[in-house]
Short mmCIF file of C-alpha atoms and ligand atoms in Angstrom, two decimals:
data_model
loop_
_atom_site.label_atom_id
_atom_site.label_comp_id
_atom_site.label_asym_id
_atom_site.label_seq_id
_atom_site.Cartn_x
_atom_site.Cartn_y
_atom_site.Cartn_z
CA UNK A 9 50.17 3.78 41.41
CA UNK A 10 52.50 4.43 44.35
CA UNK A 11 55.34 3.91 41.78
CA UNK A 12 54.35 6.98 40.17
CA UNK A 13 54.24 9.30 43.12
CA UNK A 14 56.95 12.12 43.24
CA UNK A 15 58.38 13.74 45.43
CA UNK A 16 57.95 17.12 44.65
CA UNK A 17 54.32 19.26 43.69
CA UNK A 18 53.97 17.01 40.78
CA UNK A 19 50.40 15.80 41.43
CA UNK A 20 49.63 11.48 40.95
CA UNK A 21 47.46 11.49 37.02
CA UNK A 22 45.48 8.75 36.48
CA UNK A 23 46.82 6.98 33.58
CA UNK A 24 45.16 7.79 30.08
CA UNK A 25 46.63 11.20 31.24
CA UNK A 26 50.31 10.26 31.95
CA UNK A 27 50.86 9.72 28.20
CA UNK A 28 49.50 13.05 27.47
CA UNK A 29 52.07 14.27 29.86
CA UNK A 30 54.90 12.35 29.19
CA UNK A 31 54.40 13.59 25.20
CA UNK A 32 53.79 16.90 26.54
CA UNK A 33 56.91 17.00 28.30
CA UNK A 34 58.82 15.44 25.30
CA UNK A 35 57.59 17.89 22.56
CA UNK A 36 57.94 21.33 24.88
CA UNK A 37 61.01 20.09 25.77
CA UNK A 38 62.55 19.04 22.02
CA UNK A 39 64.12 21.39 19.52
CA UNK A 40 62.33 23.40 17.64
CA UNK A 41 59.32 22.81 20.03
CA UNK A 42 56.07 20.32 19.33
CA UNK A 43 53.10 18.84 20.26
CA UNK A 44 51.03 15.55 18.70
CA UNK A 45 47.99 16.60 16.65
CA UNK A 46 46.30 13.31 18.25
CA UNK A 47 45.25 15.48 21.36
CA UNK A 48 43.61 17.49 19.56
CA UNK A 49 40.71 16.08 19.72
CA UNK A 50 38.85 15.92 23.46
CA UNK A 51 35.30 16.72 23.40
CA UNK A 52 35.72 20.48 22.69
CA UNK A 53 37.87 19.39 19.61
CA UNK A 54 35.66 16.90 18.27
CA UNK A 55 32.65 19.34 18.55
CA UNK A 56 35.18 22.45 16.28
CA UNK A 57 36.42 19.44 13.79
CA UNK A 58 33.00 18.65 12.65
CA UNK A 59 32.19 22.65 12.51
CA UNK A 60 35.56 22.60 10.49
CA UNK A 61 34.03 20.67 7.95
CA UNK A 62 31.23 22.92 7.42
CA UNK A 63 33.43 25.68 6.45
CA UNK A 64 33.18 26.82 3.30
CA UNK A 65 36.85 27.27 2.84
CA UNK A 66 37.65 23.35 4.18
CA UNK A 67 36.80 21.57 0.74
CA UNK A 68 37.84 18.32 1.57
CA UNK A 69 34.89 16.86 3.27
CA UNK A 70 32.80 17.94 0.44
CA UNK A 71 35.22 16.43 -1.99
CA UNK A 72 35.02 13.27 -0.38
CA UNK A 73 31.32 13.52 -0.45
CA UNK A 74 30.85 14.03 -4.12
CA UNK A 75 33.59 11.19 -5.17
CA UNK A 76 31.22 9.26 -2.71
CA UNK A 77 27.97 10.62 -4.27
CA UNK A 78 29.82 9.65 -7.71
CA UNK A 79 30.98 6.50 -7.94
CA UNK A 80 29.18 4.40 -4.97
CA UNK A 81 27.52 2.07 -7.74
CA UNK A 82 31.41 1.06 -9.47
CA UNK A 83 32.72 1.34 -6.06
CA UNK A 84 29.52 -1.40 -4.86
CA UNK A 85 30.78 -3.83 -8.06
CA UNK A 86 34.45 -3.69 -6.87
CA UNK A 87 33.35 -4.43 -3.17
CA UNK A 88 31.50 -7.36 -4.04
CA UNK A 89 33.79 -10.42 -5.00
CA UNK A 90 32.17 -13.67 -6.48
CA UNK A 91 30.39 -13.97 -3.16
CA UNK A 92 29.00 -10.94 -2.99
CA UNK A 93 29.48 -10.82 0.77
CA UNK A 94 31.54 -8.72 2.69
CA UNK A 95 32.73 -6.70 6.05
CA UNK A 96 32.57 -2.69 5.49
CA UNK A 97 35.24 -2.35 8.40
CA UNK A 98 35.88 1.88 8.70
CA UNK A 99 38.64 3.32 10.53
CA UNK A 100 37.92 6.50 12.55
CA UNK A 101 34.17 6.63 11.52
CA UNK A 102 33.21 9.95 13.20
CA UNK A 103 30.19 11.21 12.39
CA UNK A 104 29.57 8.75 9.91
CA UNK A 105 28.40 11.88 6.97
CA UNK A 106 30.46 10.03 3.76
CA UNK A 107 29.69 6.97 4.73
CA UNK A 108 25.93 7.21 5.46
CA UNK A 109 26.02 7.51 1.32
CA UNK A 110 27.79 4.17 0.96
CA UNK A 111 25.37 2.25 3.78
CA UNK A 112 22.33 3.62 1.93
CA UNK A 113 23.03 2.94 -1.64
CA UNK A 114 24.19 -0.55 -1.02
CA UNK A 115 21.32 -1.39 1.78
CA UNK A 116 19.38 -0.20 -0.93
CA UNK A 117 20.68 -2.95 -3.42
CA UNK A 118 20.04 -5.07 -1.26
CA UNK A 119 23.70 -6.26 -0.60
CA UNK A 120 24.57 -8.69 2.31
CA UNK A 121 27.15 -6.44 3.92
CA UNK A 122 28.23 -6.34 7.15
CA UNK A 123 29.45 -2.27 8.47
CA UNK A 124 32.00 -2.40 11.36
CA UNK A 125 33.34 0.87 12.23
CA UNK A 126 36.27 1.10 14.48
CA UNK A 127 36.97 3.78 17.30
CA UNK A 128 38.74 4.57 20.26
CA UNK A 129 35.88 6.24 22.04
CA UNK A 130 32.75 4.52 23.15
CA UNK A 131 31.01 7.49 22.52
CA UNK A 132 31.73 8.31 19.40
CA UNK A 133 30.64 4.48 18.46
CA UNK A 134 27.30 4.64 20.66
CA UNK A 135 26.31 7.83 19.15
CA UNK A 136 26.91 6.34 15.24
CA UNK A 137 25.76 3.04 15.57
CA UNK A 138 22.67 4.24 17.64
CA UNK A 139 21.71 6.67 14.79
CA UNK A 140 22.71 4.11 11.93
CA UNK A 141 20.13 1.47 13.19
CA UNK A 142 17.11 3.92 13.29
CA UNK A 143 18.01 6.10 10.00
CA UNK A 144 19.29 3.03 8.07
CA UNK A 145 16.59 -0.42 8.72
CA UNK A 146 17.97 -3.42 7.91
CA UNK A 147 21.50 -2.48 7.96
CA UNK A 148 23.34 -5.03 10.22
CA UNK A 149 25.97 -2.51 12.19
CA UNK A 150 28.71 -4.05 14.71
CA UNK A 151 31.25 -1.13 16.39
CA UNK A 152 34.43 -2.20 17.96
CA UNK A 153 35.60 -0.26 20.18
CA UNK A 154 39.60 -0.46 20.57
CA UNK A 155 42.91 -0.10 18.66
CA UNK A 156 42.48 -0.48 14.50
CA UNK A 157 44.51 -3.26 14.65
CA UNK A 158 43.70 -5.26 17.30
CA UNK A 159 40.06 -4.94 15.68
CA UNK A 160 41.31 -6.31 12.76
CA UNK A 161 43.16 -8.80 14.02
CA UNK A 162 40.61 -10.09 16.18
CA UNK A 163 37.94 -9.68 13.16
CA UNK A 164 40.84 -11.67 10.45
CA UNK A 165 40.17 -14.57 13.17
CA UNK A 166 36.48 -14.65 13.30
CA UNK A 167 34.84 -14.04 9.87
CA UNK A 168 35.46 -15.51 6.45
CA UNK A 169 34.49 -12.63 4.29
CA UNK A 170 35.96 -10.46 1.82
CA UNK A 171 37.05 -7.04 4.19
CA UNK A 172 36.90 -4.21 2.63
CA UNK A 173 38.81 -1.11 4.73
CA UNK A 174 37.79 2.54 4.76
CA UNK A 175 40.61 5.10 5.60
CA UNK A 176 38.74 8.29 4.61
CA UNK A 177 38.87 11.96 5.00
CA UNK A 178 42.45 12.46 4.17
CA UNK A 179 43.71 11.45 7.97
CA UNK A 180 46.59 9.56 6.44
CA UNK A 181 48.18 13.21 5.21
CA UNK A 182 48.52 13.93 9.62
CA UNK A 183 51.01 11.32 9.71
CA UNK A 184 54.42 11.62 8.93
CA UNK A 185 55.76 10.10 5.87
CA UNK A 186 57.29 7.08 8.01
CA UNK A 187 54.11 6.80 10.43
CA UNK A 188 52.05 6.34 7.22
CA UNK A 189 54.51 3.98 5.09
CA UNK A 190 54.69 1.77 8.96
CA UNK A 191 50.83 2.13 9.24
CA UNK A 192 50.02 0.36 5.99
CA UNK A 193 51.99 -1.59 6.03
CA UNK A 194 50.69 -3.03 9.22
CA UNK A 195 47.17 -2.56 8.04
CA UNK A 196 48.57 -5.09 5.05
CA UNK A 197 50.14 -7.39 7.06
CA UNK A 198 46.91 -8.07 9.17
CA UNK A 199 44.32 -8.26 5.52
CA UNK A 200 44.03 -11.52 3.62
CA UNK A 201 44.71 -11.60 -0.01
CA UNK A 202 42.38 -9.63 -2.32
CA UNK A 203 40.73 -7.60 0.86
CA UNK A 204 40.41 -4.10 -0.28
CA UNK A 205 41.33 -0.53 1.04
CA UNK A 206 39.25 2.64 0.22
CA UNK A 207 41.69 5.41 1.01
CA UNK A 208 41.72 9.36 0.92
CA UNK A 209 44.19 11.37 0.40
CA UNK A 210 43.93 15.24 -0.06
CA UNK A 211 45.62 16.35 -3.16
CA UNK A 212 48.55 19.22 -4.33
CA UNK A 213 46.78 22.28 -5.44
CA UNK A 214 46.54 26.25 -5.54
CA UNK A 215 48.75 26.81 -2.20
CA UNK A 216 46.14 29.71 -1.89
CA UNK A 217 42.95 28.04 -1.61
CA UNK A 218 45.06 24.68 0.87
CA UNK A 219 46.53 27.74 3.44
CA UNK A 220 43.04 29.23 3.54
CA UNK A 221 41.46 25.10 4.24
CA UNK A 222 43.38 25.46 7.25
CA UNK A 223 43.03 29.36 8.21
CA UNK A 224 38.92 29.65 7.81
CA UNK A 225 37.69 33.18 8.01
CA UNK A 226 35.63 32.16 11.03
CA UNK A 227 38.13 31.48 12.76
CA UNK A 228 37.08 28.30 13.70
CA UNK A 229 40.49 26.25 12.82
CA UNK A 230 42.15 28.54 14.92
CA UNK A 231 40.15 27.90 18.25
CA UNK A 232 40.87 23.96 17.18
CA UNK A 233 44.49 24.29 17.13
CA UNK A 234 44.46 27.00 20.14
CA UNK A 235 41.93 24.24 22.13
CA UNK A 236 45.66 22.29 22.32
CA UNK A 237 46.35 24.67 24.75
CA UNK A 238 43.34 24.50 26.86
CA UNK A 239 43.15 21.28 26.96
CA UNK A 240 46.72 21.00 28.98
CA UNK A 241 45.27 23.95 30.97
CA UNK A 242 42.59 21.99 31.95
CA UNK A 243 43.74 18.44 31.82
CA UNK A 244 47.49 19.00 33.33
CA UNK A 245 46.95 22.32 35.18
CA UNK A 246 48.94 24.42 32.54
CA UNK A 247 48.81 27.82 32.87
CA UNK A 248 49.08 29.17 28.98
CA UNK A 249 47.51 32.49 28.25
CA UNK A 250 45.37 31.93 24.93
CA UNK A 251 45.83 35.54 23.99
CA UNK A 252 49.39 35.26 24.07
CA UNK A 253 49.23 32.50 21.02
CA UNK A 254 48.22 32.68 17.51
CA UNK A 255 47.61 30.15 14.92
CA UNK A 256 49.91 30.11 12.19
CA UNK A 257 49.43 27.39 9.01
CA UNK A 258 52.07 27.24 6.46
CA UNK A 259 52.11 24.92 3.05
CA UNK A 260 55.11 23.90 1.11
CA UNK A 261 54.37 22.84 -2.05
CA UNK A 262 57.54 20.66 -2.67
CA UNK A 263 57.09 18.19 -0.03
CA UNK A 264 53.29 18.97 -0.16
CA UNK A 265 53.11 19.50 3.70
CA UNK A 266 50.54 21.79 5.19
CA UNK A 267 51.76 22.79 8.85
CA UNK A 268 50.14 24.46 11.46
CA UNK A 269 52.15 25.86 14.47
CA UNK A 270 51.43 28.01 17.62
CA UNK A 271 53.05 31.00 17.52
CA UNK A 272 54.22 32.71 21.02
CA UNK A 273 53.25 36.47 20.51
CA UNK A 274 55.85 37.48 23.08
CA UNK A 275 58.70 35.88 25.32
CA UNK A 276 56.85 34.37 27.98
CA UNK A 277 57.17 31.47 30.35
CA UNK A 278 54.54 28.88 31.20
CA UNK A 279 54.28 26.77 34.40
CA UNK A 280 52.37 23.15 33.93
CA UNK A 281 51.68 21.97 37.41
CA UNK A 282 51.27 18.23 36.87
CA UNK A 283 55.17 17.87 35.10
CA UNK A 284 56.34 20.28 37.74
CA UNK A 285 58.32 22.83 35.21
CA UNK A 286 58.52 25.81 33.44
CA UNK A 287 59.37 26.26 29.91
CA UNK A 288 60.57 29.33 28.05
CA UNK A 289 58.98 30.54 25.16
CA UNK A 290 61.12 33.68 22.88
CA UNK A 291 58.62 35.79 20.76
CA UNK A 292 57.58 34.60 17.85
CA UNK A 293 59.03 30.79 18.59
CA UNK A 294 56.31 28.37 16.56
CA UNK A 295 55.37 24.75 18.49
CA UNK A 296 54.70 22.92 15.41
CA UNK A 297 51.54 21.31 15.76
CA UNK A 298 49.76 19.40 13.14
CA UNK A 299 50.67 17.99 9.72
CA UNK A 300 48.15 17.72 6.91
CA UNK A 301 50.07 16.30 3.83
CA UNK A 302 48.98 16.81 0.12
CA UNK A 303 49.81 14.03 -2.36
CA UNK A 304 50.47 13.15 -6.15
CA UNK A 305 49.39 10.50 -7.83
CA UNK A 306 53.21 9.36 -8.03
CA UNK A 307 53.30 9.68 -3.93
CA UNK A 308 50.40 7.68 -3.76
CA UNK A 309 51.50 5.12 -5.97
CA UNK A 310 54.88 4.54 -4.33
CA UNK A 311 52.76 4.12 -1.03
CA UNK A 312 51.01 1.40 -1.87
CA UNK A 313 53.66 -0.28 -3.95
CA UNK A 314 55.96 -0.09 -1.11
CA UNK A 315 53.50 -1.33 1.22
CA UNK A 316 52.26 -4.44 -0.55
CA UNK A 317 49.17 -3.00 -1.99
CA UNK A 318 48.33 -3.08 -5.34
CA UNK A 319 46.76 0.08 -7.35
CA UNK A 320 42.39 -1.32 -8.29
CA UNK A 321 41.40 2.68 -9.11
CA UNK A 322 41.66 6.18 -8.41
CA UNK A 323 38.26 8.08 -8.07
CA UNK A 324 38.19 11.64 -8.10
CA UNK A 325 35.58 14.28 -7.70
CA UNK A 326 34.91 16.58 -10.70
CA UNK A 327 37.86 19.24 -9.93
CA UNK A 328 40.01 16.97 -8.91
CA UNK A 329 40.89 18.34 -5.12
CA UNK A 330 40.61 15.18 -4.17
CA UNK A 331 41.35 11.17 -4.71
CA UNK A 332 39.54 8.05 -3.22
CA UNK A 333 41.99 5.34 -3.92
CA UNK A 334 41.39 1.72 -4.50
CA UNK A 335 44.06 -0.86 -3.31
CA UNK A 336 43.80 -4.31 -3.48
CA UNK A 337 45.77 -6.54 -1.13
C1 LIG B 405 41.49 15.03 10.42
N1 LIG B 405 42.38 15.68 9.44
C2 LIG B 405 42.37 14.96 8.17
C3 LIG B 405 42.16 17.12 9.31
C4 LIG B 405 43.16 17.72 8.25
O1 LIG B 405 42.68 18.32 7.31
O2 LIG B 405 44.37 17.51 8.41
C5 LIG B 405 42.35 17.84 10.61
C6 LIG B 405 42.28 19.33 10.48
N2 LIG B 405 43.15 20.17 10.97
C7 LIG B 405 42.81 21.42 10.70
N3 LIG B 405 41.70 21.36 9.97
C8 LIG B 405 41.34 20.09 9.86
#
């Protein structure tokens, strides 16, 4: 786009990467210093999330499993409404793990369900769907690959069933409080009355064992958060020095947020080529990076009360680390 051509060395990015610039630019150049936990997750990052959640010290994922494992048969009589029919519609499906539970038990009960995951990546929805169809026969599988709620939208339009949403894995604790309150209540606006929402949310606990979730002995959350870094180096020519950075999580149990920020080991300065500057970094000056909120059941209740929801059922796993929460539109 000649519009976009500079002047100077700035070099002409092709556009999924001028966003990734342009919030680049914004959070190196804000006070204290930041960067979006949304670009985390390029190839390299999916590939160290999913190790994440074989850590032993990252409990969530098997939390979520076992509430899963639990309950799928009350969960199965709450999804089915005097029709019995209904769209499984999943938001940020990944791997699929959790939900390959749900798809088996109610395939297995024979259930006339229809499983629509969403995603922004093709591939993440090629790879899912292609391994749904040949470990799960029968199941009728449809991804859509765009924007959650232009999915929805488009889906409100064209079907008459019940939808039931999944919002799993805690992802709604990396937004901020007002991204999350704005978020459901856009996901309400766009359900019909008495659709459903399945949704997780990681809860307060032991400080100890939520700073170690996010600080795995392996090492491996580090490399995901340091990746942030890489990823500009190789995507917007920046020229960080991973050695120079370590990963620093922090939790405070009053508002229940579990941070993570880059720490600059020394004062340095770092040139990225495609925005054409330098910033200054002192020693020891964090770039916070990633929000993972923990809940109460009071925080969770005020959510969906103030977002038009109404409270079905909480289901927990056995040491309650966890919640799987039922709202009803
Ligand atoms: C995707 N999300 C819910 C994870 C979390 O726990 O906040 C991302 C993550 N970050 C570090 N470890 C895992």
């Amino acid at each position: 786009d000649a519009g976009h051509r500079s002047a100077g060395r700035r070099p002409v990015l092709p556009a999924p990467l001028l966003q990734f610039a342009w919030d680049v630019r914004q959070g190196l150049s804000a006070s204290p210093k930041q960067l979006s936990s949304k670009y985390f997750y390029d190839k390299q990052g999916d590939a160290l999330f999913q190790a994440i959640m074989h850590m032993p010290e990252y409990y969530l994922t098997r939390s979520e499993y076992e509430i899963l494992d639990m309950h799928k048969e009350r969960l199965l009589q709450l999804f089915c409404n005097d029709s019995g029919r209904f769209n499984l519609i999943e938001f940020g499906a990944g791997d699929g793990l959790k939900t390959k539970l749900l798809l088996r038990h109610f395939t297995g009960a024979g259930i006339d369900f229809r499983y629509i995951p969403i995603d922004i990546s093709q591939n993440v929805l090629e790879t899912l769907t292609a391994d749904l169809r040949q470990s799960i026969p029968g199941l009728q599988v449809e991804g859509i690959c765009d924007d959650y709620f232009r999915a929805l939208h488009q889906l409100g339009q064209t079907s008459d069933r019940r939808n039931v949403v999944l919002f799993m894995g805690s992802n709604i604790g990396n937004f901020s409080e007002p991204q999350a309150l704005d978020f459901l209540s856009r996901l309400s606006s766009e359900l019909n009355p008495h659709d459903l929402i399945l949704i997780g949310f990681d809860l307060k606990k032991d400080p100890g064992q939520i700073l170690a979730a996010y600080n795995d002995r392996a090492g491996i959350t580090r490399a995901f958060n340091l990746n942030l870094l890489q990823r500009i180096n190789g995507e917007l020519g920046g020229e960080f020095d991973l050695d120079q950075w370590e990963h620093y999580p922090l939790y405070d149990p009053i508002s229940g947020e579990a941070r993570s920020y880059l720490m600059s080991r020394r004062a340095q300065q770092v040139y990225i080529e495609a925005l054409d500057e330098t910033y200054q970094f002192a020693a020891w000056e964090p770039i916070h990076v990633e929000i993972s909120r923990k809940y109460d059941l009071a925080a969770i209740g005020h959510y969906a009360s103030n977002t038009n929801f109404r409270l079905v059922e909480h289901f927990f796993d056995c040491r309650h680390y966890f919640v799987d929460s039922l709202w009803e539109k």
